[in-house]
Short mmCIF file of C-alpha atoms in Angstrom, two decimals:
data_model
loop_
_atom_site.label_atom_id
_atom_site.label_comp_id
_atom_site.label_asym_id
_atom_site.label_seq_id
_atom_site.Cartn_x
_atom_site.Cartn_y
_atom_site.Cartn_z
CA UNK A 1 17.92 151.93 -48.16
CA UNK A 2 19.14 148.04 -47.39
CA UNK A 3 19.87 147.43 -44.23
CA UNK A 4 21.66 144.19 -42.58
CA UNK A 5 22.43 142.65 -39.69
CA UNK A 6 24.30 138.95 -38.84
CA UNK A 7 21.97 135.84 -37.75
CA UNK A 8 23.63 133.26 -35.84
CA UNK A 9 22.53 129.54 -36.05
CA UNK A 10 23.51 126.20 -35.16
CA UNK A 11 24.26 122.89 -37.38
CA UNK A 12 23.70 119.64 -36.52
CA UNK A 13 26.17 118.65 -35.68
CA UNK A 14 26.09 121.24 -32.88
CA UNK A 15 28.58 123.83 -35.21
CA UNK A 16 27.58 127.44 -34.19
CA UNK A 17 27.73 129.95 -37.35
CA UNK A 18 26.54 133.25 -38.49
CA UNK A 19 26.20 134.92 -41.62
CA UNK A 20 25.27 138.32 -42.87
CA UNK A 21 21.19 138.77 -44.00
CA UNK A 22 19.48 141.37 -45.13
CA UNK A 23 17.47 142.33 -42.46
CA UNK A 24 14.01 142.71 -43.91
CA UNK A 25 13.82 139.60 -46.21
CA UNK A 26 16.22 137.55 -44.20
CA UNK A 27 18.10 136.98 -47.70
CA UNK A 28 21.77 135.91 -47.35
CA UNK A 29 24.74 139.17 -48.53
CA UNK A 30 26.57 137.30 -51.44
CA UNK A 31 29.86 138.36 -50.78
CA UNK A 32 30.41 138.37 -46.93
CA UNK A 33 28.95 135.21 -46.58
CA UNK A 34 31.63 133.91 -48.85
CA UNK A 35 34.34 135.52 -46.79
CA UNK A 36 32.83 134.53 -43.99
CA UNK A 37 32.92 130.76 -45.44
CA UNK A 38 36.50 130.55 -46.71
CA UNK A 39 38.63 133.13 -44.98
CA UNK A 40 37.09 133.16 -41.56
CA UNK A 41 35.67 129.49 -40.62
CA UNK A 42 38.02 127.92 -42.90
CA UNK A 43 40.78 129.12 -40.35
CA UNK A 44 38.84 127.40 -37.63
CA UNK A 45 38.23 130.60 -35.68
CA UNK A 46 35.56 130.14 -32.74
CA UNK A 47 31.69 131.62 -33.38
CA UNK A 48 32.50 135.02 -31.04
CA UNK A 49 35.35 135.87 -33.48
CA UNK A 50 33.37 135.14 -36.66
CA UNK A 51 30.23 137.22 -35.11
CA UNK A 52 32.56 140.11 -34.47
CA UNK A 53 34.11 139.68 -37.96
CA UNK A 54 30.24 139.47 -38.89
CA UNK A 55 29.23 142.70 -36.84
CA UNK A 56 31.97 144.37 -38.78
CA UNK A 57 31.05 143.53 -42.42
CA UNK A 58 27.54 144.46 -41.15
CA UNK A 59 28.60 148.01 -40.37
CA UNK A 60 30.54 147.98 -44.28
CA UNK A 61 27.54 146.91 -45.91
CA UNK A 62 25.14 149.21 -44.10
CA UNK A 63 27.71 152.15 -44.81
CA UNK A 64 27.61 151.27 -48.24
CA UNK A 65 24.06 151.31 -48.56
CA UNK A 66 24.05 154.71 -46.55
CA UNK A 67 25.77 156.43 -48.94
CA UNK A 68 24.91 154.56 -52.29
CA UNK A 69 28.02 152.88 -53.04
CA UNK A 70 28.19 149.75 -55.08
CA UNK A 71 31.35 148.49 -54.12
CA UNK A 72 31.42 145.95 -56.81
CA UNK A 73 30.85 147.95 -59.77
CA UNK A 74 33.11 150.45 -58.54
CA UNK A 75 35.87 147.80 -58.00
CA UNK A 76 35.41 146.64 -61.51
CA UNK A 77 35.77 150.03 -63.06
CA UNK A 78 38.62 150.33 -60.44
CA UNK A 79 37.04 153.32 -59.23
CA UNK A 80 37.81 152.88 -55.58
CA UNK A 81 36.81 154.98 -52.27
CA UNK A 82 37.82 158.56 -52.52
CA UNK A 83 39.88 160.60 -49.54
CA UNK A 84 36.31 161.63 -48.21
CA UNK A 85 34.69 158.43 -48.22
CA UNK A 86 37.45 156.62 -46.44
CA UNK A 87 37.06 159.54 -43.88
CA UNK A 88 33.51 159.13 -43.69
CA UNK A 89 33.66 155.67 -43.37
CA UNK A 90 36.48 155.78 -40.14
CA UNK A 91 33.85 158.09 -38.62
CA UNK A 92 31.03 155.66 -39.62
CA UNK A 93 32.74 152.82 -38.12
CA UNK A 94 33.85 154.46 -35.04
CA UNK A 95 29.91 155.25 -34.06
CA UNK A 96 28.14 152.80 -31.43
CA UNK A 97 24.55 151.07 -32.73
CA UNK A 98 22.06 149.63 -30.69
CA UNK A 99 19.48 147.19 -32.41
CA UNK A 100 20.75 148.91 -35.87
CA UNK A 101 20.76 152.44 -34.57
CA UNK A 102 23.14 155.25 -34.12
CA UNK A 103 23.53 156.50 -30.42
CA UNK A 104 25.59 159.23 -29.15
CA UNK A 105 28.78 157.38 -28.28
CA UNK A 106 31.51 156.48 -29.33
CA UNK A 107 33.17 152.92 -29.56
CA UNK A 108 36.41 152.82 -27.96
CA UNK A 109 39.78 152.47 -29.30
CA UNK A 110 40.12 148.86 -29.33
CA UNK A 111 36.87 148.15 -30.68
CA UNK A 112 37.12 151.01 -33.57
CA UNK A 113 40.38 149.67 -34.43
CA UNK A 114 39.07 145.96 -34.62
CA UNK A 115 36.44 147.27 -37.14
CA UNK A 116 38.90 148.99 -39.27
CA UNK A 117 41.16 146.11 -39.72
CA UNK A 118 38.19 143.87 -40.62
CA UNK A 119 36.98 145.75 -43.42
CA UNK A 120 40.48 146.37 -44.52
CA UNK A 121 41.17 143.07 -44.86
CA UNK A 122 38.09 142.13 -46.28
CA UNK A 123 38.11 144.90 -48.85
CA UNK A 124 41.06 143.38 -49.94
CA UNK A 125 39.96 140.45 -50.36
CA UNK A 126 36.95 141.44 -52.44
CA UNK A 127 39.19 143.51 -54.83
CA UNK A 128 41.18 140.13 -55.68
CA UNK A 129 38.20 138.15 -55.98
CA UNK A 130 36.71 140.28 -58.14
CA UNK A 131 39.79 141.16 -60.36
CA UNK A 132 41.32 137.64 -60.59
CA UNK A 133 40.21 137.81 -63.96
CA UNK A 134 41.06 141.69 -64.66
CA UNK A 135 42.75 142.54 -68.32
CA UNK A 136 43.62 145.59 -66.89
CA UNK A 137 47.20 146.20 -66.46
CA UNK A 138 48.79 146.46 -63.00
CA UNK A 139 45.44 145.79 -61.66
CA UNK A 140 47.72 144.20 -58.65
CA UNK A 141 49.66 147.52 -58.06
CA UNK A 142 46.31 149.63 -58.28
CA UNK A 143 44.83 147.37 -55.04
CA UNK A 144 48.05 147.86 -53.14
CA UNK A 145 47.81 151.06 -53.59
CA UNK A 146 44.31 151.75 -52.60
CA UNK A 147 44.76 149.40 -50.04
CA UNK A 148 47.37 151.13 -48.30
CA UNK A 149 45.52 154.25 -48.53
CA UNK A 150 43.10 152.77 -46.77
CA UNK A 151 45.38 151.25 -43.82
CA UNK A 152 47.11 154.84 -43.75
CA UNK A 153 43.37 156.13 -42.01
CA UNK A 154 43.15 153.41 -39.57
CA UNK A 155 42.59 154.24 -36.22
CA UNK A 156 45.24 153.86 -33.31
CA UNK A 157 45.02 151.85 -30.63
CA UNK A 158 46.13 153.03 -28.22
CA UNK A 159 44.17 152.43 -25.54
CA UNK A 160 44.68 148.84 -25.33
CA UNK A 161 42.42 146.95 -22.87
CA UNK A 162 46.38 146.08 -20.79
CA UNK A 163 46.79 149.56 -20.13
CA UNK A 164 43.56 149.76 -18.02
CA UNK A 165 44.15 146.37 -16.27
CA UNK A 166 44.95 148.13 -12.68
CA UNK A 167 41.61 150.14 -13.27
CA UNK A 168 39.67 147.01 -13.08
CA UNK A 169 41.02 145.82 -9.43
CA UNK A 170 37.96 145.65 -7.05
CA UNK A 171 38.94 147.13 -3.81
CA UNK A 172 38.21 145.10 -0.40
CA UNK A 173 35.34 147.55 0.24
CA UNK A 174 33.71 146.66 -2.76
CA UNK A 175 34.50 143.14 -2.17
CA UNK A 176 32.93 143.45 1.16
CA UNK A 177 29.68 145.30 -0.10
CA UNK A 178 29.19 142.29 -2.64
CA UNK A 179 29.12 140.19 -0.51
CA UNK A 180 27.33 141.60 2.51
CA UNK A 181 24.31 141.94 -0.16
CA UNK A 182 24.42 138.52 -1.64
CA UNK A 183 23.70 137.18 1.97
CA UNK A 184 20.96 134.65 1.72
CA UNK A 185 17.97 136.31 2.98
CA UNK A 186 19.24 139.79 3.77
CA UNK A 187 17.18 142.75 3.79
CA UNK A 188 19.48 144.50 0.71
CA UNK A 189 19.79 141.15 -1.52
CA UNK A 190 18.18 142.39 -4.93
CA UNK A 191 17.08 138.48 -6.00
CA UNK A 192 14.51 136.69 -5.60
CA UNK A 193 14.63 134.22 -2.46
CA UNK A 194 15.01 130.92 -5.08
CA UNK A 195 18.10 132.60 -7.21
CA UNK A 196 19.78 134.04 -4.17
CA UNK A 197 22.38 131.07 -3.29
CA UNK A 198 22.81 130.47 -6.82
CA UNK A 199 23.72 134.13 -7.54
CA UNK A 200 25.96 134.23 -4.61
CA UNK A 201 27.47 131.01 -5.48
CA UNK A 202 28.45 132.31 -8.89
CA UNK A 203 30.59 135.29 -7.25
CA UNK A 204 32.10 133.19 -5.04
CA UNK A 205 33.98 130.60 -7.83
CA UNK A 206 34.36 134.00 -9.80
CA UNK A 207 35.90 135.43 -6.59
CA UNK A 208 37.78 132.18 -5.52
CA UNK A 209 38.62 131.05 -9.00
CA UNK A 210 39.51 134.03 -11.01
CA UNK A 211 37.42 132.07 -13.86
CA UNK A 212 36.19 133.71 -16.58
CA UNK A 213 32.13 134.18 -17.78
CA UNK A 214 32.34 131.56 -20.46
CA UNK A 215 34.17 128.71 -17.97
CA UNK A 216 31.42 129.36 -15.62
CA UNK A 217 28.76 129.13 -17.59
CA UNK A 218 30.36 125.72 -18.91
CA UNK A 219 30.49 124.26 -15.83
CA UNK A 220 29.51 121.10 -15.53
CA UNK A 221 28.18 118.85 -12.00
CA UNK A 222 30.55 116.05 -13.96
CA UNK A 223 33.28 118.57 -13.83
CA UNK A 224 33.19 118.57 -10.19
CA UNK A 225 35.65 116.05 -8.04
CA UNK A 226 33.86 115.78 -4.87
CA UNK A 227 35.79 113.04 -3.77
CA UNK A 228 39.47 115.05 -4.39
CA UNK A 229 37.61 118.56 -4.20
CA UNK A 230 38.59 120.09 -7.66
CA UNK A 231 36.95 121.55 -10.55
CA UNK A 232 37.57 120.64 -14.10
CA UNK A 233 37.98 123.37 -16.66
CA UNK A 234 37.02 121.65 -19.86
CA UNK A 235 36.79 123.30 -23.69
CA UNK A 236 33.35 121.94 -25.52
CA UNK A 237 33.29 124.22 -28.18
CA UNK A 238 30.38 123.61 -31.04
CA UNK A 239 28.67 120.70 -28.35
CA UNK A 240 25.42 119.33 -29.41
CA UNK A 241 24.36 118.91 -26.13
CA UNK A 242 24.17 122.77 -25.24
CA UNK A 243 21.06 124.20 -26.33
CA UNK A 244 22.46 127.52 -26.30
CA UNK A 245 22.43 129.83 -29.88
CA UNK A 246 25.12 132.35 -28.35
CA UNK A 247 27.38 129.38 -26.63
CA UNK A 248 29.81 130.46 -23.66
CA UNK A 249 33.36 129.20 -24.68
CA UNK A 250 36.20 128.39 -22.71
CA UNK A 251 39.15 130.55 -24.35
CA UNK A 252 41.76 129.39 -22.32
CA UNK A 253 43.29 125.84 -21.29
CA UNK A 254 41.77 123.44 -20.13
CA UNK A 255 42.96 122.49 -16.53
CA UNK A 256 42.17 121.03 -12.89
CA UNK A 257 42.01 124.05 -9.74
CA UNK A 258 41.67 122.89 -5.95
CA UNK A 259 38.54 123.82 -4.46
CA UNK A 260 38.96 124.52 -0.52
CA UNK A 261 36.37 122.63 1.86
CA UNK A 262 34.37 125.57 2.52
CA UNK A 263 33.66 126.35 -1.25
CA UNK A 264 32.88 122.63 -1.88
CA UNK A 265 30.30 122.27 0.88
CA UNK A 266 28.56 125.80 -1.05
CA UNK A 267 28.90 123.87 -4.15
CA UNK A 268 27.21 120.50 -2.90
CA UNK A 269 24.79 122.82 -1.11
CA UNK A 270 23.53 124.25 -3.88
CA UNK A 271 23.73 121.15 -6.11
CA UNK A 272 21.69 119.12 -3.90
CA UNK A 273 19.00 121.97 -2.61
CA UNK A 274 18.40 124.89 -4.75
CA UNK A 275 19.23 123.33 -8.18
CA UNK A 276 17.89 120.15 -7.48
CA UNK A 277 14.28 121.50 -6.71
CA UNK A 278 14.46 123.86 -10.13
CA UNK A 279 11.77 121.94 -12.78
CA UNK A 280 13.78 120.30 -15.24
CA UNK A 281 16.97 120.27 -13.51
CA UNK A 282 17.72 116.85 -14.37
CA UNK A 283 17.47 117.07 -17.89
CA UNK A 284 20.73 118.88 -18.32
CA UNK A 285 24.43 118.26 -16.64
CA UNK A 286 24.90 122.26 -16.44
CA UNK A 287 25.58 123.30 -13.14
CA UNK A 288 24.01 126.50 -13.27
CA UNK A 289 20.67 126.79 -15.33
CA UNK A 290 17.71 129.18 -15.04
CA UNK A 291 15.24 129.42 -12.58
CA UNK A 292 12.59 131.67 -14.47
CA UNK A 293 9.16 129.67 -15.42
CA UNK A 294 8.44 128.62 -19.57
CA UNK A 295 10.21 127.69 -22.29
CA UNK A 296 13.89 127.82 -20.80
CA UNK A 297 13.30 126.87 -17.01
CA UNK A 298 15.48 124.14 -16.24
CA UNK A 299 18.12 124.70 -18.80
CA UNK A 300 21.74 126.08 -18.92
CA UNK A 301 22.57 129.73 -17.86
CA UNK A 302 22.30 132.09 -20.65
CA UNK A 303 25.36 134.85 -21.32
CA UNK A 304 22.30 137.15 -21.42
CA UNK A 305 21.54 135.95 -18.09
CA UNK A 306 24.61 136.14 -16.40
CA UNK A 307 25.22 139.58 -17.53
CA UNK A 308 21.60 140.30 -16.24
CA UNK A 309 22.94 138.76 -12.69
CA UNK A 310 25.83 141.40 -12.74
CA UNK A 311 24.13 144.21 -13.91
CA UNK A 312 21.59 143.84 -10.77
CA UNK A 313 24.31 143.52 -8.53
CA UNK A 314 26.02 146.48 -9.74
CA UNK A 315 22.79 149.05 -9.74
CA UNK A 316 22.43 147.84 -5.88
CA UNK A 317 25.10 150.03 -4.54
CA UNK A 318 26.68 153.28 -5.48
CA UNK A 319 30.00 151.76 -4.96
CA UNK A 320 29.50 149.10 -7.57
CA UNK A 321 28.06 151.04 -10.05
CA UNK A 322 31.23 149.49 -12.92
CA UNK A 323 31.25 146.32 -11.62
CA UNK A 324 31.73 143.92 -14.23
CA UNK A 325 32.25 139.83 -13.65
CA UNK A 326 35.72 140.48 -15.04
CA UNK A 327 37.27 142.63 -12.32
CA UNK A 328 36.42 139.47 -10.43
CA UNK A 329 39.21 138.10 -12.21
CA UNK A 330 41.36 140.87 -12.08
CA UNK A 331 41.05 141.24 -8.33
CA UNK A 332 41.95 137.69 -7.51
CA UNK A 333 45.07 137.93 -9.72
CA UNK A 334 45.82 141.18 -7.40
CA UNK A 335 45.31 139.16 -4.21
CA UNK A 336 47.55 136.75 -5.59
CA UNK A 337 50.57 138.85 -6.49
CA UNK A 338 50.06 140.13 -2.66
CA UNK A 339 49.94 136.29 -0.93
CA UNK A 340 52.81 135.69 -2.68
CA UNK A 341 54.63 138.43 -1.77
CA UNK A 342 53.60 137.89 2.31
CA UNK A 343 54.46 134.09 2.06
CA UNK A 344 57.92 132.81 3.68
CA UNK A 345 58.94 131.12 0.63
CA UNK A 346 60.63 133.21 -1.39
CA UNK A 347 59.00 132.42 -5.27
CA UNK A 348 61.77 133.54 -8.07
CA UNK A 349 59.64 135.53 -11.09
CA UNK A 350 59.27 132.42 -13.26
CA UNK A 351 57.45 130.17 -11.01
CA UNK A 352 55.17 132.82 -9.82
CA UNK A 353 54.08 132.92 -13.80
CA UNK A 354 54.30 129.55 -14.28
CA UNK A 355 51.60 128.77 -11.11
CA UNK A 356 49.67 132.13 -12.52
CA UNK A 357 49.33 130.61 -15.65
CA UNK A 358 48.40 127.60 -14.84
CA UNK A 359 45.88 128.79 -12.59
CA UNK A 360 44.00 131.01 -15.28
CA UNK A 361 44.24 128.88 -18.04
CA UNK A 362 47.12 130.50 -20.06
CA UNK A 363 49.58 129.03 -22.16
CA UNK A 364 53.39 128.43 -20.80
CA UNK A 365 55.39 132.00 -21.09
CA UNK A 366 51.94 133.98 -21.95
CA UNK A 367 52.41 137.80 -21.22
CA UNK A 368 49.36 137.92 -19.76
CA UNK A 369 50.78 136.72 -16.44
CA UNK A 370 53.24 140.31 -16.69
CA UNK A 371 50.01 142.36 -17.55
CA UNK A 372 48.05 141.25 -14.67
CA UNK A 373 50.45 141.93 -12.24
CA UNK A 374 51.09 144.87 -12.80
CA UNK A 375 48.68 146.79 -10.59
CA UNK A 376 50.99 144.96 -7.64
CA UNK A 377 54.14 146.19 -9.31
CA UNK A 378 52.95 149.81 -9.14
CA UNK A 379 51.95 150.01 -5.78
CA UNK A 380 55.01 148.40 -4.91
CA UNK A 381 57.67 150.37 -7.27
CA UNK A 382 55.04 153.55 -5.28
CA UNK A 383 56.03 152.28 -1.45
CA UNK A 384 59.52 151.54 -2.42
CA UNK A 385 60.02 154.97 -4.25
CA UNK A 386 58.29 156.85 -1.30
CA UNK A 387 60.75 155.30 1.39
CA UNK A 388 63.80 155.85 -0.14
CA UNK A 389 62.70 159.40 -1.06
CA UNK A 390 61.07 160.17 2.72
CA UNK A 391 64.77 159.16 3.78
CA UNK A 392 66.74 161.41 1.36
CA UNK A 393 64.47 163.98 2.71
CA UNK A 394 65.12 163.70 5.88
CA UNK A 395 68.89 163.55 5.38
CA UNK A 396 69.08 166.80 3.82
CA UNK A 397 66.78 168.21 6.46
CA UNK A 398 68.68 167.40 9.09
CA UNK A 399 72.06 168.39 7.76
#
């Protein structure tokens, strides 16, 4: 049995790309690669979205191989999936893999459904490419059709990653606890003396910032402002000068923030102690790079890396046991819905979006700024609702 997997590479020119191998000879998969080529980079979408779209044919091809299916022939003869195999191949594509491998889980909703719509569309695709020259008659009615059986199987989705938003508040306990072991030198910190400030540093601009893992890691010392204390936010997609395979990208806009005096002095700290005595250090602009001896010492902050970073933190308390960098995010948009709520000036809906988005990179009249408040909203709409109804209460128990 064949089995494949996606290798990612970069051009040149600095261009990241992936395509879909077979994973014992390394030879490229005909077809995918081709939709890969002209449906998917064609469309200028960025190297995560291709390597999901990648991940995804992956899991078609290996499915096909799993079960003996030559999807071209049987397109040909127009002899496509039955009822069962489209069931077996929701189920198939609903499993979780690690290195190739089927474990126990699940994916969830949003992830399953993702997968579906790739191969869907894809499938399509392959049954015009390889009936454009078909003398059969309504060869274009027969692909609908099978088509649309196959969309009537997709998964639902509803468990959308909004609906969870409030789940992924940090509370100030947890907040606290972070911090209290990321202390420089304190007896629960689970780094190494040399990473510590770094590490810390890097929760604090997720904390203060509300930035994102890939605008972190893309942070420059020439994005930096000492002189009027901000922070550029700046999209390098593809750049030749980041040695990374598996580049962090900036997804939103690009944009200026403030940085307060205190945060700056932690920032020119580090930049002129801990970084500046890492080997290497001045070979690359990156304002966080790694500290761990060989190959890589010196050089930008891996995603790897950063998750690693995380992950520690997480396993060092009970209480942080989900943490994730991205609740870092979420909190500070929950601790701004509050100090603007406690401040004098009154700020009409609109303009409280407008500075949101701003502030996190959206675009003007994004949703995103509704979806992120609305943790705030709840507990609000849950103190107003309790008030009036403690008072109704009390009304009829009095009469």
């Amino acid at each position: 049995m064949k089995k494949y997997s996606v290798n990612s590479f970069v051009f040149k020119n600095g261009e990241r790309f992936c395509h879909v191998v077979n994973k014992f000879t390394g030879e490229p998969i005909y077809y995918p690669n081709l939709y890969l080529i002209t449906q998917v980079r064609n469309q200028s979408n960025s190297i995560n979205t291709m390597q999901s779209i990648a991940g995804g044919l992956v899991l078609l091809q290996n499915f096909f191989s799993f079960f003996s299916i030559n999807i071209e022939e049987r397109i040909l003869k127009l002899e496509f999936l039955s009822f069962d195999e489209i069931t077996s191949l929701l189920d198939y594509m609903s499993k979780s893999f690690k290195k190739g491998k089927v474990i126990s889980t699940y994916v969830k909703g949003p992830t399953k459904y993702f997968r579906f719509i790739v191969i869907c569309d894809y499938i399509k695709w392959l049954c015009n490419v390889i009936l454009s020259s078909s003398n059969h008659k309504n060869v274009g009615a027969e692909i609908n059709s099978f088509i649309n059986n196959l969309k009537n199987e997709r998964p639902s989705n509803t468990d959308r990653y909004q609906k969870y938003i409030s789940d992924k508040t940090l509370t100030q306990r947890q907040i606290d606890l972070i911090f209290h072991i990321l202390k420089p030198g304190g007896m629960e910190n689970p780094f190494s003396l040399e990473v510590q400030s770094r590490n810390r540093l890097i929760i604090l601009l997720l904390y203060s910032l509300g930035l994102r893992a890939g605008e972190l890691l893309n942070l420059r010392i020439s994005d930096i402002d000492l002189c009027h204390s901000t922070i550029a936010i700046r999209r390098r997609a593809d750049d030749k000068s980041d040695p990374r395979l598996y580049q962090p990208l900036v997804k939103t806009c690009e944009r200026k923030l403030p940085i307060g005096d205190v945060l700056m002095k932690e920032i020119y700290k580090f930049i002129t102690g801990d970084r500046k005595i890492v080997r290497n250090s001045k070979g690359n602009d990156f304002l966080f790079i790694t500290n761990k001896s060989g190959k890589t010492v010196g050089m930008p902050l891996s995603k790897s890396a950063y998750h690693k970073i995380i992950k520690t933190i997480s396993k060092s308390h009970a209480e942080l046991n989900e943490l994730s960098g991205h609740m870092l995010r979420h909190t500070w948009n929950y601790d701004f819905s509050k100090n603007i709520d406690e401040m004098d000036e009154r700020f009409s809906e609109e303009r409280e979006a407008k500075i949101r988005s701003y502030i996190m990179g959206w675009c003007p009249g994004s949703e995103m700024a509704k979806i992120y408040n609305r943790r705030h909203i709840e507990e609000e709409s849950y103190k107003t609702s309790l008030s009036f109804q403690n008072k109704m209460m009390e009304k009829f128990i009095n009469e």
